[in-house]
Coordinates of C-alpha atoms and ligand atoms in Angstrom, one line a residue:
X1 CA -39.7 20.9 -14.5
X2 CA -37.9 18.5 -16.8
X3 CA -34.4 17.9 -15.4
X4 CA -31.8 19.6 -17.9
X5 CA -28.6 17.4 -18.9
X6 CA -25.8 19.2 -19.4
X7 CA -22.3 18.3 -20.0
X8 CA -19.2 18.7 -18.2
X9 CA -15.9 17.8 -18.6
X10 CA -13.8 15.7 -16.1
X11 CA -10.2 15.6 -15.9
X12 CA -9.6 11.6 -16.1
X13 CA -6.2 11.5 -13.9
X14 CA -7.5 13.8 -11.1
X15 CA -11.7 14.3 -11.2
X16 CA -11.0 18.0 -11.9
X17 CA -14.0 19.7 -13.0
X18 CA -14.4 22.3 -15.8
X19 CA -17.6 23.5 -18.2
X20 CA -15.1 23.4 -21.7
X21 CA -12.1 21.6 -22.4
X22 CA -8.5 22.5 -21.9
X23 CA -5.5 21.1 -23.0
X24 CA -3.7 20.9 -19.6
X25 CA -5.4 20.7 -16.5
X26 CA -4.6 23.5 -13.8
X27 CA -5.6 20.7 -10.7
X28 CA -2.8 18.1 -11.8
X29 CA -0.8 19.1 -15.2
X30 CA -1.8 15.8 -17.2
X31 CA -2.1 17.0 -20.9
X32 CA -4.9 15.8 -23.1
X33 CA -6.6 14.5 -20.0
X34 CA -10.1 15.6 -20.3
X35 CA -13.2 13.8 -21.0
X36 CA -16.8 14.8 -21.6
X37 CA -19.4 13.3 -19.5
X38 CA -23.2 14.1 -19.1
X39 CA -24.5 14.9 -15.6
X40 CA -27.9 14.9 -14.6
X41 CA -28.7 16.9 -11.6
X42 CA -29.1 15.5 -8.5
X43 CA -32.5 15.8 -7.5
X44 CA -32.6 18.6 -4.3
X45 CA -35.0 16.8 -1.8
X46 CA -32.2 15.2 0.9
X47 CA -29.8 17.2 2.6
X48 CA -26.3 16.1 2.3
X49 CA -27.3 12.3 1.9
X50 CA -24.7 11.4 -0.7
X51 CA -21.6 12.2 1.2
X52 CA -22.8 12.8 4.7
X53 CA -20.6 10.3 6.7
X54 CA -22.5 10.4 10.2
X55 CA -25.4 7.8 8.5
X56 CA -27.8 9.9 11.1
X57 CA -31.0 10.9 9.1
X58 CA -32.7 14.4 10.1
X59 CA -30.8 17.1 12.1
X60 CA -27.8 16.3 14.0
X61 CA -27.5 18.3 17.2
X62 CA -23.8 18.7 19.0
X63 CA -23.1 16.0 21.4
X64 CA -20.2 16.4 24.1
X65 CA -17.8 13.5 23.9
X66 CA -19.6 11.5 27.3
X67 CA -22.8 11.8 24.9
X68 CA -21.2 9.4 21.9
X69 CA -22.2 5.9 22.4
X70 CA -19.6 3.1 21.6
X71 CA -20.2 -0.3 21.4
X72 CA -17.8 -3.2 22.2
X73 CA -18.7 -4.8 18.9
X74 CA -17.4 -2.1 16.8
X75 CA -14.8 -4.5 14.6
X76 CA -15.1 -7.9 12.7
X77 CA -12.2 -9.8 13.3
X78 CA -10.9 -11.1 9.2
X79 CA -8.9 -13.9 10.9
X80 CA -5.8 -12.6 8.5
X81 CA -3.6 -11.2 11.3
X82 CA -1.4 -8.9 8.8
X83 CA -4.7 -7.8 7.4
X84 CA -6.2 -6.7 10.7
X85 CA -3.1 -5.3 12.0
X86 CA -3.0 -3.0 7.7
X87 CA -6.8 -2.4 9.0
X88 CA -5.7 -1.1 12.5
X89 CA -6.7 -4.1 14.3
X90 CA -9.8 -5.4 12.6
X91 CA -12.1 -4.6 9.8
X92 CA -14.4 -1.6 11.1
X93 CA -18.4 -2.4 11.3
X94 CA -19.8 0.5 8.7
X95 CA -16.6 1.0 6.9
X96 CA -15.5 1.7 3.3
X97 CA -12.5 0.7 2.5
X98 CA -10.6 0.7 -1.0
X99 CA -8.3 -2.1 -2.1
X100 CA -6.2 -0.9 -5.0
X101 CA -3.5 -2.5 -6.9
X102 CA -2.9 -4.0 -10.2
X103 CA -4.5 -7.0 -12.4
X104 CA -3.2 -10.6 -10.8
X105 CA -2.0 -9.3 -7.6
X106 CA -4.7 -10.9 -5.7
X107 CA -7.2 -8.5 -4.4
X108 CA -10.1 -11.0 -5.4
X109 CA -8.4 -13.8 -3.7
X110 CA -7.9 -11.9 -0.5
X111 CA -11.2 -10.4 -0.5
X112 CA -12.9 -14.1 -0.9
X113 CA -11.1 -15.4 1.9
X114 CA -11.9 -12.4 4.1
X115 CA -15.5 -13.3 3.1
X116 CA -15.1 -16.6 3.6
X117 CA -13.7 -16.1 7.4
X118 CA -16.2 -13.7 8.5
X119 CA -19.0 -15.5 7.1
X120 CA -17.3 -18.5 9.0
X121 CA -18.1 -16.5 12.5
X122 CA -21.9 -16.6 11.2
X123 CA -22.4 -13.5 9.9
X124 CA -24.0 -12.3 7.0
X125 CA -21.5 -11.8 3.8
X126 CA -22.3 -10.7 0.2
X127 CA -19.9 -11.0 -2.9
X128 CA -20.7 -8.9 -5.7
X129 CA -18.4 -9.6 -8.7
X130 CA -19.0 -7.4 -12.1
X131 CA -15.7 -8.9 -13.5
X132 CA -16.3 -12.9 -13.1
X133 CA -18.7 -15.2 -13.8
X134 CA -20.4 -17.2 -11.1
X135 CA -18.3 -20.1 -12.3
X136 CA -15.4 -18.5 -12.4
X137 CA -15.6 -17.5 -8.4
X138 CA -16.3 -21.2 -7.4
X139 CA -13.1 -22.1 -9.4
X140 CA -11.3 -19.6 -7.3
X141 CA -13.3 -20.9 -4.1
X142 CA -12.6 -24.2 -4.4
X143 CA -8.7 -23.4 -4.7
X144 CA -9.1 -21.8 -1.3
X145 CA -11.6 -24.0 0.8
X146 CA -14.6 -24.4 2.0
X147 CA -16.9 -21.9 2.7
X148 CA -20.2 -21.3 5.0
X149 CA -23.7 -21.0 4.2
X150 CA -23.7 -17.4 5.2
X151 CA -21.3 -16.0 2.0
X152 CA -23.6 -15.7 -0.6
X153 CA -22.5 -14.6 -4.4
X154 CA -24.1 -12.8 -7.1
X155 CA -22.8 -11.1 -10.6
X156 CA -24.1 -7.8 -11.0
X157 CA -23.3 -4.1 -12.2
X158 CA -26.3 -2.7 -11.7
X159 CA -26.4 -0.2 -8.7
X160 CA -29.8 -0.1 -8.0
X161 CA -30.5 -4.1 -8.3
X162 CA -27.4 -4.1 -6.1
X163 CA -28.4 -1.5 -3.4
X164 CA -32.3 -3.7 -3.4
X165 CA -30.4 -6.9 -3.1
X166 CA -28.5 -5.6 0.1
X167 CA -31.4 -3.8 1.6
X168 CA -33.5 -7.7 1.1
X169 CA -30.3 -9.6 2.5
X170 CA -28.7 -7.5 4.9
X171 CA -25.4 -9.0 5.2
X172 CA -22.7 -7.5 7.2
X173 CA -20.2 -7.5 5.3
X174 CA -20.1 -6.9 1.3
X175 CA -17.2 -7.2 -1.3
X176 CA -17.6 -5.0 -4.6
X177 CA -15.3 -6.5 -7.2
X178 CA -14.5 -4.2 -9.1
X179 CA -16.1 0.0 -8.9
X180 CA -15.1 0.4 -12.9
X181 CA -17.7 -2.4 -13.6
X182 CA -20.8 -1.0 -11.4
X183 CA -22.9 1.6 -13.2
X184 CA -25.8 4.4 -11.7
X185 CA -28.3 4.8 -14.0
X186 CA -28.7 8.3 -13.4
X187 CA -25.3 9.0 -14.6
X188 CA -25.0 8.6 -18.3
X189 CA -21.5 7.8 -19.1
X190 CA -20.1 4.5 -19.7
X191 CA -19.1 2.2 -16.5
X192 CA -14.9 3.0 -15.6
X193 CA -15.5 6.4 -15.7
X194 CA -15.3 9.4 -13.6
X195 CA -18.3 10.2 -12.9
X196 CA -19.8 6.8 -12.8
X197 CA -16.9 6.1 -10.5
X198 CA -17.0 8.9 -8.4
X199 CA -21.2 8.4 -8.0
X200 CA -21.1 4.7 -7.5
X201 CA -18.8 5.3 -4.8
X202 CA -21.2 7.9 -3.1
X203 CA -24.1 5.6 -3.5
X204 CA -21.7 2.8 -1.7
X205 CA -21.0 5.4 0.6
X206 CA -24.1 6.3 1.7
X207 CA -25.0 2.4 1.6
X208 CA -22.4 1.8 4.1
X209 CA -23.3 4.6 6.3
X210 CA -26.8 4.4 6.9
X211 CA -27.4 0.4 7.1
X212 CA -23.9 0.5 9.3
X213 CA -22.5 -2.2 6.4
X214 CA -18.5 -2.7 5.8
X215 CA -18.0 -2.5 2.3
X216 CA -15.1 -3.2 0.8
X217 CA -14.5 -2.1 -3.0
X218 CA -11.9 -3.5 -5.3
X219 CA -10.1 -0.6 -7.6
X220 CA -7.9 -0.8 -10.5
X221 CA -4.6 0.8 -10.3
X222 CA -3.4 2.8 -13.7
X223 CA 0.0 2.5 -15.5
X224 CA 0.9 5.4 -12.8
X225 CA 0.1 3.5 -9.6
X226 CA -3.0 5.4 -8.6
X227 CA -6.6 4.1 -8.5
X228 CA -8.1 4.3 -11.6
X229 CA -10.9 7.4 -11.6
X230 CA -10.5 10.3 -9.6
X231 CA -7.9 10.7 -7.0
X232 CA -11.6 12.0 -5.2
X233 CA -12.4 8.3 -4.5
X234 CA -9.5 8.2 -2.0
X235 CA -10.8 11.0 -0.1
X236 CA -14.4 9.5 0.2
X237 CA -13.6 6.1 1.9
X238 CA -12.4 5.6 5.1
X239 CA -9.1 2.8 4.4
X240 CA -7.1 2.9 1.1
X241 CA -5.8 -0.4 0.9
X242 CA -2.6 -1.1 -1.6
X243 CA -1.5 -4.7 -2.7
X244 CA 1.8 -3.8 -4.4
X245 CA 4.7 -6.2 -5.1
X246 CA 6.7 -8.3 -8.2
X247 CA 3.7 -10.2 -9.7
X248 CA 6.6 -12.7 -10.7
X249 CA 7.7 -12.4 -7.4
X250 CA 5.5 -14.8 -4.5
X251 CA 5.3 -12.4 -1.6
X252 CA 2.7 -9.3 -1.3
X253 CA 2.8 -7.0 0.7
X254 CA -0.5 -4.6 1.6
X255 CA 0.0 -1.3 2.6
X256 CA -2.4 1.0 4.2
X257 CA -2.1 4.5 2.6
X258 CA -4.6 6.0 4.2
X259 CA -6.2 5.1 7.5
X260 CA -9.7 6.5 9.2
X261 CA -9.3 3.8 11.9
X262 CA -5.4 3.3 12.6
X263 CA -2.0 3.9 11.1
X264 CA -1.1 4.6 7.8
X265 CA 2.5 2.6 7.5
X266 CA 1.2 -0.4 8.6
X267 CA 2.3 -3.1 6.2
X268 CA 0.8 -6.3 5.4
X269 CA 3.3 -9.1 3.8
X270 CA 1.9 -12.0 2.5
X271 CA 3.0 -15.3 0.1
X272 CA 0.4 -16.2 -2.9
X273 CA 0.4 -20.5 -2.5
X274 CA -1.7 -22.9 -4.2
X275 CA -4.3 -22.2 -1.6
X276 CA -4.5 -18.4 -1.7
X277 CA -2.8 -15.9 0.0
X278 CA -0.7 -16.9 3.3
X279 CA 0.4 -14.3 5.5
X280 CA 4.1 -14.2 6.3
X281 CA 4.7 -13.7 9.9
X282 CA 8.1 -12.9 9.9
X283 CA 9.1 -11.0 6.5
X284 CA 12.9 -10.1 7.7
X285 CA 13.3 -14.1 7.6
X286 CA 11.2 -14.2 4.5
X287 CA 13.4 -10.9 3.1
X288 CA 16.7 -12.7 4.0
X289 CA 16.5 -15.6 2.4
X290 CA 18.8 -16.8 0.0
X291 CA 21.4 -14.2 1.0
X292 CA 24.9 -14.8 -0.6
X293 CA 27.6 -15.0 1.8
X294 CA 30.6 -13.1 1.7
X295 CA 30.1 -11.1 -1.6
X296 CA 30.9 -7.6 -1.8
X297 CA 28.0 -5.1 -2.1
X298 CA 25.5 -6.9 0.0
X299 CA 25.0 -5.7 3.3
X300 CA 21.8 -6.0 6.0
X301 CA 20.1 -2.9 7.0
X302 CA 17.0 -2.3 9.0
X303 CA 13.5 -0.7 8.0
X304 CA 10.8 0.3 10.4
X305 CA 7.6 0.0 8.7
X306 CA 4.5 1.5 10.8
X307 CA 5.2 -0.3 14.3
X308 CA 7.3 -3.3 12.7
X309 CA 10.9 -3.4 11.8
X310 CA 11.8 -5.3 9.0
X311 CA 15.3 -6.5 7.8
X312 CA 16.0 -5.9 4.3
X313 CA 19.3 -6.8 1.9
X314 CA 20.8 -3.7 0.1
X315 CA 22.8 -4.7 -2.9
X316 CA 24.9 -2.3 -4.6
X317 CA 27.3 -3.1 -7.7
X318 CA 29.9 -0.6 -8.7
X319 CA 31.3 -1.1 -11.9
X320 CA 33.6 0.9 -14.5
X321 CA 31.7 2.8 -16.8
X322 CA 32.2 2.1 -20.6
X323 CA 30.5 5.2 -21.4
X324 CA 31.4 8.7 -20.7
X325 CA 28.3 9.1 -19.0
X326 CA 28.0 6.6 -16.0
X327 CA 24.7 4.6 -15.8
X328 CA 22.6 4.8 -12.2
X329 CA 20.1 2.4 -11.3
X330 CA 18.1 2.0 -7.8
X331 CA 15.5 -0.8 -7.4
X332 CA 13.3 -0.5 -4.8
X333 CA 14.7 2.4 -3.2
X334 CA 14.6 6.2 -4.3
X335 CA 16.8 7.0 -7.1
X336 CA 17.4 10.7 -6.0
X337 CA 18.4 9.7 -3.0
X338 CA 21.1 7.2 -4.3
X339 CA 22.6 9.8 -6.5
X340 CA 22.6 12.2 -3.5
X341 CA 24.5 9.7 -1.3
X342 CA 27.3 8.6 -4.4
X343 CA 27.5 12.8 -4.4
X344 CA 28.4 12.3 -0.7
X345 CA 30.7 9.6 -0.9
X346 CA 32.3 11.2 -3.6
X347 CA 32.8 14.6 -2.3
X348 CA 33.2 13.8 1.7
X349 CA 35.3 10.6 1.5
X350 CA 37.0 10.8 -1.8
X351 CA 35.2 7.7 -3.9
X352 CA 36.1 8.2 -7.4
X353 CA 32.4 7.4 -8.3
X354 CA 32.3 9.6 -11.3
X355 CA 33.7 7.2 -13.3
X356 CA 31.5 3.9 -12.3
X357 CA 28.0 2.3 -13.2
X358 CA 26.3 1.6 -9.7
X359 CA 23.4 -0.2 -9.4
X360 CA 21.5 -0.6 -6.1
X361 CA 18.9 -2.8 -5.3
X362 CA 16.7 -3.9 -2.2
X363 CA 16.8 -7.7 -2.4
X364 CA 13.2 -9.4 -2.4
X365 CA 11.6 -6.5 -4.2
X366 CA 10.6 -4.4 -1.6
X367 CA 9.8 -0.5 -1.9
X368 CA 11.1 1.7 0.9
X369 CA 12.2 5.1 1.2
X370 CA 12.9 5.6 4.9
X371 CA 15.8 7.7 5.6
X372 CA 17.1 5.0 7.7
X373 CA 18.3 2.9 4.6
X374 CA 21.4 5.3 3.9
X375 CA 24.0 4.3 6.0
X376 CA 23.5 0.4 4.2
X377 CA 23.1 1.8 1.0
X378 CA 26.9 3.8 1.4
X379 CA 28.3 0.8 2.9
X380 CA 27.0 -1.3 0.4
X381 CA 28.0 1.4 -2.5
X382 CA 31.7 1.5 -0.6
X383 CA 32.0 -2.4 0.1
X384 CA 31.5 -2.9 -3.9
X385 CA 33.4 -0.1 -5.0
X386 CA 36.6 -1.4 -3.4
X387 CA 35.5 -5.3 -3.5
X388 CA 35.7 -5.8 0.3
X389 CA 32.8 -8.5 1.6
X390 CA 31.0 -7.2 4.8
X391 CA 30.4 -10.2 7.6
X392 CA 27.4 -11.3 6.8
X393 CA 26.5 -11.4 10.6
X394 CA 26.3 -7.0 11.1
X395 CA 24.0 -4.9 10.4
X396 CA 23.9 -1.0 9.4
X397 CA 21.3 1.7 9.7
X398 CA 21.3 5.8 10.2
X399 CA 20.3 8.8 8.1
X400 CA 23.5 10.0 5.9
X401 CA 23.3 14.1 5.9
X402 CA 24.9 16.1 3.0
X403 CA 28.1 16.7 4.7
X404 CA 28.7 13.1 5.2
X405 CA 27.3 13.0 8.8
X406 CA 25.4 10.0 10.0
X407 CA 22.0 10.7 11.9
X408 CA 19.8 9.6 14.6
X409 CA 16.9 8.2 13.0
X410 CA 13.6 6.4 15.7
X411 CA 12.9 3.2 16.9
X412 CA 16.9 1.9 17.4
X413 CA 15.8 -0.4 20.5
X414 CA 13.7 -2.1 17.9
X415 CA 15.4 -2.1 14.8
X416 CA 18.3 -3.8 17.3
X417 CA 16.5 -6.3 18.7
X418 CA 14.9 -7.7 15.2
X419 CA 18.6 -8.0 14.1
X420 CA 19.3 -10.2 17.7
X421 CA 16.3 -12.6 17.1
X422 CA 18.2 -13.3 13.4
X423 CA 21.1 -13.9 14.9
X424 CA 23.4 -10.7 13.8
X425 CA 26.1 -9.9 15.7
X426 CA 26.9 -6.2 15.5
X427 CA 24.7 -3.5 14.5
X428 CA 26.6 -0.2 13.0
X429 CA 24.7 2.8 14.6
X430 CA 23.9 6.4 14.7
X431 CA 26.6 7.6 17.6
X432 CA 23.5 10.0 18.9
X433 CA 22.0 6.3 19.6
X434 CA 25.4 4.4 20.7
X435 CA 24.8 4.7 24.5
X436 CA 21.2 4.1 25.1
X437 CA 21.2 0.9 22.8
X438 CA 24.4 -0.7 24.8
X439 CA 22.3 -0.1 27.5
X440 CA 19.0 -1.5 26.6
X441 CA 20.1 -4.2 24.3
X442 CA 22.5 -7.0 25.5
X443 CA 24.1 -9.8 24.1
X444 CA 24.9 -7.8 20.7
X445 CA 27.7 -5.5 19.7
X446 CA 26.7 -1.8 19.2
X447 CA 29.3 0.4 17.5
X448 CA 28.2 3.8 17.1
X449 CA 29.7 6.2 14.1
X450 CA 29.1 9.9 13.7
X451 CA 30.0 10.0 9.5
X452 CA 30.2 7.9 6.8
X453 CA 33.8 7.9 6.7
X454 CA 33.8 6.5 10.3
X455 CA 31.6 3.4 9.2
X456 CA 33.8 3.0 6.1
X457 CA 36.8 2.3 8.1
X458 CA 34.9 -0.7 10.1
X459 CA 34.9 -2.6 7.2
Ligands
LIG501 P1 -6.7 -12.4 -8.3 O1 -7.2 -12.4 -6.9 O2 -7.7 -12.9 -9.3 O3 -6.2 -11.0 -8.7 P2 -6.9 -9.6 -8.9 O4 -8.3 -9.8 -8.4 O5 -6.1 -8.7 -8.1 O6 -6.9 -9.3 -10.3 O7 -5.4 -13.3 -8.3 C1 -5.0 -14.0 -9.4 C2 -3.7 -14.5 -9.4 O8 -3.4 -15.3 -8.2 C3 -3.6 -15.5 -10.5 O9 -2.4 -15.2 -11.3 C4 -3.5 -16.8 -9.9 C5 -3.0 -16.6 -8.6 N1 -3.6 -17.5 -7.5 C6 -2.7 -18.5 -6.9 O10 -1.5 -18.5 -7.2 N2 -3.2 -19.3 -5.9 C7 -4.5 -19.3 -5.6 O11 -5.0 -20.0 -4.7 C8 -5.4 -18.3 -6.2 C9 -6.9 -18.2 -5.9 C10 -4.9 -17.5 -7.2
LIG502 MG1 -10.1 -9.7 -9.5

């Protein structure tokens, strides 16, 4: 029986599926978000191939956990360390992993060095590109090094020349640059969208499953930050890798979002040179530099991303609005959250904020939205508000509550020591914390405060 095409339409923000068109889609409320695409039944001979992640062909039976064989050599070490620790200590053999982030950020750089270190161990390493000429990668190679005789490049969108070419080469390791540029045949619509996406990335899949390959794929990001295609792709690969950062800025920092192998809030922060990318072993020194001394509305606060804290500038300028209407602005931090805390400070400790511009902003570009950041960002709001400097050798961090209260937030004995190794001098706590960090950190001043208003009168 001939196979019947029919047509379906996709939802181009979320991979929502529906057999007519509608306006609004009930998966994600985008408006005027649907496309129509042509489908071609899968054939029905293999059970579950496409998306079955255990790579075993035939039955499975159950096994008891004494039954699962693991092998030592389960993870190929990138020689990046922030990579393998984003990766949860080493790129996984038989993995898929996603690297997402906007045009220029330098996913193809990072991916061509990852190739060129592996393949530096001897093993096998294919780069696919669909985006760049042969030429063009040797340009970008030649910026970065040498490489071995085991990386091997080839331009190509074609899935099923791609999936032969693995199957003859059987490399290790392969790098797809970029999943909007590979096309299926057996899908009809154009290459970049959802369907192709979506059944590129099964084929990958199934790829990386059953021949036990990592495969990393590169993915465009939309104006809204999310991978272009369906929000499905996320859930099909193992590792969603982010680059994010200020493309004008140097630094980038790569952020696991979501993590089959290890944690999710691991970040990655590394420095685009004229060699590539260099990681940045210490970002609160990277993160501090430049800071101005003795200006009002700058104080240091302390972040802990996944297992690493990171020290992190908040700047706040409060100014007199011109405007009956006051202007907010937060960079780099959650803007809800800053109006909550000037609702605090203007309610609990009497701030006349009504009547100000503020403007808060994490120094160095950063993005965070831990909890912990609130105590710095009041201080910072308070110290510019009434044009007092802070030392420039304490540090702040707690959770601020509604009523003005400051919280306990994890990880103090951390957060305290990263603030020791840069030299600070006191650290303005959480009181819940106050006794056990005098006890397990020495040679710094703790001073514990139980509300805002407390902190405020330290300064
Ligand atoms: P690229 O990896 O091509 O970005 P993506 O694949 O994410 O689109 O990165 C390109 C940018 O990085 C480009 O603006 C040039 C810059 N770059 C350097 O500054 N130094 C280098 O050694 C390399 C290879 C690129
Ligand atoms: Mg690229």
């Amino acid at each position: 029986m001939a196979t019947k095409i029919k047509t379906v339409f996709f939802c181009q923000s979320c991979g929502y599926e529906s057999s007519k068109w509608m306006g609004q889609c009930p998966g994600c409320r985008e408006w005027n978000s649907f496309v129509e695409e042509t489908v071609k039944p899968a054939p029905k001979t293999t059970r579950g191939t496409t998306t079955s992640a255990s790579g075993a062909s035939g039955g499975s039976a159950p096994k008891t956990l004494s039954e699962i064989v693991m092998n030592d050599e389960e993870r190929y070490d990138t020689h990046i360390g922030e990579l393998n620790r984003v990766l949860g200590d080493g790129l996984v053999k038989g993995s898929l992993i996603l690297v997402g982030g906007d045009p220029g950020i330098g996913k193809s750089t990072i991916l061509l060095q990852v190739a060129g270190n592996i393949s530096g161990d001897g093993k096998e390493v294919l780069y696919i590109s669909g985006e760049e000429s042969l030429r063009q990668i040797k340009l970008r190679a030649n910026r970065i090094g040498d490489f071995s005789e085991h990386l091997k490049f080839m331009c190509e969108t074609n899935l099923s020349d791609i999936e032969e070419a693995i199957t003859r080469a059987k490399p290790e390791v392969v790098i797809i640059d970029s999943i909007q540029t590979m096309f299926n045949e057996s899908v009809s619509s154009a290459p970049g969208s959802v369907s192709q996406v979506r059944e590129s990335t099964s084929v990958l899949l199934r790829i990386a499953k059953s021949m036990n390959i990592s495969i990393f794929i590169v993915g465009h990001v939309t104006k809204e930050g999310q991978v272009a295609g369906p929000r499905v792709l996320e859930h099909m690969v193992d590792t969603v890798l982010y680059f994010e950062g200020d493309r004008h800025a140097s630094y980038r920092i790569l952020r696991a979002v979501k993590n089959r192998f290890g944690s999710t809030n691991e970040i990655g922060v590394f420095e685009m040179q004229e060699k590539g990318l260099a990681e940045v072993a210490n970002p609160s020194e990277f993160m501090l530099d430049g800071r101005p001394e003795n200006a009002s509305g700058s104080i240091v606060t302390c972040s802990v991303e996944g297992t690493r804290p990171i020290l992190i500038e908040v700047q706040a300028l409060v100014c007199r609005s011109n405007f009956g209407f006051p202007r907010r602005q937060a960079n780099g931090t959650d803007y809800n959250r800053v109006n909550l805390l000037m609702a605090v400070l203007e309610k609990r400790i009497g701030l006349n904020m009504g009547e100000f511009d503020a403007y808060v902003n994490l120094a160095g570009g950063m993005r965070i939205a831990e909890p912990s950041l609130d105590l710095g960002i009041c201080l910072a709001l308070i110290s510019s508000f009434k044009n007092i400097p802070i030392g420039s050798d304490v540090i702040a961090f707690g959770e601020v509550g509604l009523s003005g209260e400051v919280r306990s937030v994890n990880m103090g004995e951390a957060r305290v020591s990263e603030a020791k190794k840069l030299g600070f001098k006191t650290c303005i706590v959480p009181k819940a914390l106050e006794d056990k960090l005098k006890k397990s950190c020495k040679g710094i001043e703790i001073i514990g405060v139980s509300s805002v208003a407390d902190a405020m009168r330290l300064i």
